[in-house]
Amino acid sequence: MTTPTALGIDEARTRLHKLTVIDVRTPGEFAGGHLPGALNIPLDRIRRALPDIRHAAARRDVLVVCASGARSGNACRILAENGVGAATLSGGTAAWAAGGNELSRPEGTARATWGMERQVRVTAGTLVLLGLLLGLLVHPAFQLVSAAIAGGLVLSALTGTCGMAAVLARLPHNRPRAADLGATLEVLRGR
């Protein structure tokens, strides 16, 4: 593979037509806007798609994107461990859009799902407030819920992974339908 481990926005824009772009965000996030021509294979489905990604990588360089670059970095590590070279987009789709570049949306998309980071923030905040409220009104032991969430956030920052995001990604609005993933893999096989 000829691409470096990270592509800047300008380089990605000029090479976009020569790349196989894989967006590893949830289907809901993908529907909210993605790089033109990107294929949606959520991070938790990357291993299942390895044969098809390997096939595509033999023909074109692979660019993996997410919202900010964290999940795409994880996906690139998984791909590298399995002999598939890929680059990540520096700053993700957020940087792409901030640079004034076009975002595509699937036809017939009624509304977009919140980004995973936003889903984690609202869930963590709600659980912290609930733990504090129940600790005041019911029993002080409920404050341990708030402490557990705080510990999880610290662990997430230190490790670059997020258990809450992994759980939230399994919710129905964040999951691809089997037919959607199958169709995406079929397109990938043709590249």
CSV table of C-alpha atoms in Angstrom, one decimal, residues 13-142:
chain,number,residue,atom,x,y,z
A,13,ARG,CA,-9.7,15.3,-1.3
A,14,THR,CA,-7.3,15.1,-4.3
A,15,ARG,CA,-7.1,11.3,-4.1
A,16,LEU,CA,-10.7,10.5,-3.1
A,17,HIS,CA,-11.6,9.1,-6.6
A,18,LYS,CA,-8.7,6.6,-6.3
A,19,LEU,CA,-9.5,5.4,-2.8
A,20,THR,CA,-11.9,2.8,-1.3
A,21,VAL,CA,-13.4,4.8,1.6
A,22,ILE,CA,-14.8,2.8,4.5
A,23,ASP,CA,-16.8,4.7,7.2
A,24,VAL,CA,-16.7,2.8,10.5
A,25,ARG,CA,-19.3,4.9,12.3
A,26,THR,CA,-22.8,3.5,13.2
A,27,PRO,CA,-25.4,3.5,10.4
A,28,GLY,CA,-27.2,6.4,12.1
A,29,GLU,CA,-24.1,8.5,12.2
A,30,PHE,CA,-23.3,7.6,8.6
A,31,ALA,CA,-26.7,8.7,7.5
A,32,GLY,CA,-26.0,12.1,9.0
A,33,GLY,CA,-23.3,12.7,6.4
A,34,HIS,CA,-20.3,10.9,5.1
A,35,LEU,CA,-17.5,11.4,2.5
A,36,PRO,CA,-18.8,11.0,-1.0
A,37,GLY,CA,-18.5,7.3,-2.1
A,38,ALA,CA,-17.9,6.0,1.4
A,39,LEU,CA,-19.1,2.6,2.3
A,40,ASN,CA,-20.5,2.0,5.8
A,41,ILE,CA,-19.0,-0.9,7.7
A,42,PRO,CA,-19.4,-0.2,11.5
A,43,LEU,CA,-16.2,-0.8,13.6
A,44,ASP,CA,-17.8,-3.8,15.3
A,45,ARG,CA,-18.3,-5.5,11.9
A,46,ILE,CA,-14.8,-4.9,10.5
A,47,ARG,CA,-13.6,-8.4,11.2
A,48,ARG,CA,-16.6,-9.9,9.4
A,49,ALA,CA,-15.8,-7.8,6.4
A,50,LEU,CA,-12.1,-8.6,6.3
A,51,PRO,CA,-12.1,-10.8,3.2
A,52,ASP,CA,-14.0,-8.2,1.2
A,53,ILE,CA,-11.8,-5.3,2.5
A,54,ARG,CA,-8.7,-7.4,1.7
A,55,HIS,CA,-10.0,-7.9,-1.8
A,56,ALA,CA,-10.7,-4.2,-2.3
A,57,ALA,CA,-7.3,-3.2,-0.8
A,58,ALA,CA,-5.6,-5.3,-3.5
A,59,ARG,CA,-7.1,-3.0,-6.1
A,60,ARG,CA,-7.1,0.4,-4.4
A,61,ASP,CA,-5.7,2.1,-1.3
A,62,VAL,CA,-8.2,2.0,1.6
A,63,LEU,CA,-9.1,5.1,3.6
A,64,VAL,CA,-10.9,4.5,6.9
A,65,VAL,CA,-13.0,7.3,8.4
A,66,CYS,CA,-15.1,8.0,11.5
A,67,ALA,CA,-16.2,11.2,13.2
A,68,SER,CA,-12.9,12.3,14.7
A,69,GLY,CA,-10.3,9.6,13.9
A,70,ALA,CA,-10.4,7.5,17.0
A,71,ARG,CA,-12.5,4.6,15.7
A,72,SER,CA,-10.9,4.7,12.3
A,73,GLY,CA,-7.5,4.4,14.0
A,74,ASN,CA,-8.8,1.3,15.8
A,75,ALA,CA,-10.1,-0.1,12.6
A,76,CYS,CA,-6.7,0.5,10.9
A,77,ARG,CA,-5.0,-1.4,13.7
A,78,ILE,CA,-7.4,-4.3,13.2
A,79,LEU,CA,-6.8,-4.3,9.5
A,80,ALA,CA,-3.0,-4.1,9.9
A,81,GLU,CA,-3.1,-7.1,12.3
A,82,ASN,CA,-4.8,-9.0,9.5
A,83,GLY,CA,-2.4,-8.0,6.8
A,84,VAL,CA,-4.5,-5.2,5.3
A,85,GLY,CA,-2.9,-1.8,4.9
A,86,ALA,CA,-5.2,1.2,5.4
A,87,ALA,CA,-4.9,4.9,6.3
A,88,THR,CA,-7.1,7.0,8.5
A,89,LEU,CA,-8.5,10.5,7.7
A,90,SER,CA,-6.9,13.0,10.1
A,91,GLY,CA,-9.7,14.6,12.1
A,92,GLY,CA,-12.4,12.4,10.5
A,93,THR,CA,-15.6,13.6,8.9
A,94,ALA,CA,-15.7,16.5,11.4
A,95,ALA,CA,-12.5,17.9,9.9
A,96,TRP,CA,-13.7,17.1,6.4
A,97,ALA,CA,-16.9,19.1,6.8
A,98,ALA,CA,-15.1,21.9,8.7
A,99,GLY,CA,-12.8,22.3,5.7
A,100,GLY,CA,-15.9,23.1,3.5
A,101,ASN,CA,-16.0,19.7,1.8
A,102,GLU,CA,-19.2,18.0,0.7
A,103,LEU,CA,-20.9,15.4,2.9
A,104,SER,CA,-23.2,12.9,1.2
A,105,ARG,CA,-26.4,11.5,2.8
A,106,PRO,CA,-28.2,8.3,1.8
A,107,GLU,CA,-31.4,8.8,-0.2
A,108,GLY,CA,-34.6,8.6,1.7
A,109,THR,CA,-32.9,9.3,5.0
A,110,ALA,CA,-35.5,11.0,7.3
A,111,ARG,CA,-33.2,12.0,10.1
A,112,ALA,CA,-29.7,11.4,11.4
A,113,THR,CA,-28.8,9.7,14.6
A,114,TRP,CA,-26.7,11.7,17.0
A,115,GLY,CA,-22.9,11.0,16.8
A,116,MET,CA,-21.6,8.4,19.1
A,117,GLU,CA,-19.6,10.9,21.2
A,118,ARG,CA,-22.9,12.9,21.8
A,119,GLN,CA,-24.8,9.7,22.6
A,120,VAL,CA,-22.1,8.9,25.2
A,121,ARG,CA,-22.1,12.4,26.7
A,122,VAL,CA,-25.9,12.4,27.2
A,123,THR,CA,-26.0,8.9,28.6
A,124,ALA,CA,-23.1,9.5,31.0
A,125,GLY,CA,-24.5,12.8,32.1
A,126,THR,CA,-28.0,11.3,32.6
A,127,LEU,CA,-26.5,8.4,34.7
A,128,VAL,CA,-24.4,10.8,36.8
A,129,LEU,CA,-27.4,13.0,37.6
A,130,LEU,CA,-29.6,10.0,38.2
A,131,GLY,CA,-27.1,8.5,40.6
A,132,LEU,CA,-26.8,11.8,42.5
A,133,LEU,CA,-30.5,12.3,42.7
A,134,LEU,CA,-31.2,8.8,43.8
A,135,GLY,CA,-28.4,9.1,46.3
A,136,LEU,CA,-30.0,12.2,47.8
A,137,LEU,CA,-33.6,10.9,47.7
A,138,VAL,CA,-33.4,7.2,48.2
A,139,HIS,CA,-30.1,5.9,49.6
A,140,PRO,CA,-26.5,7.3,49.5
A,141,ALA,CA,-25.3,4.1,47.9
A,142,PHE,CA,-26.8,5.2,44.6
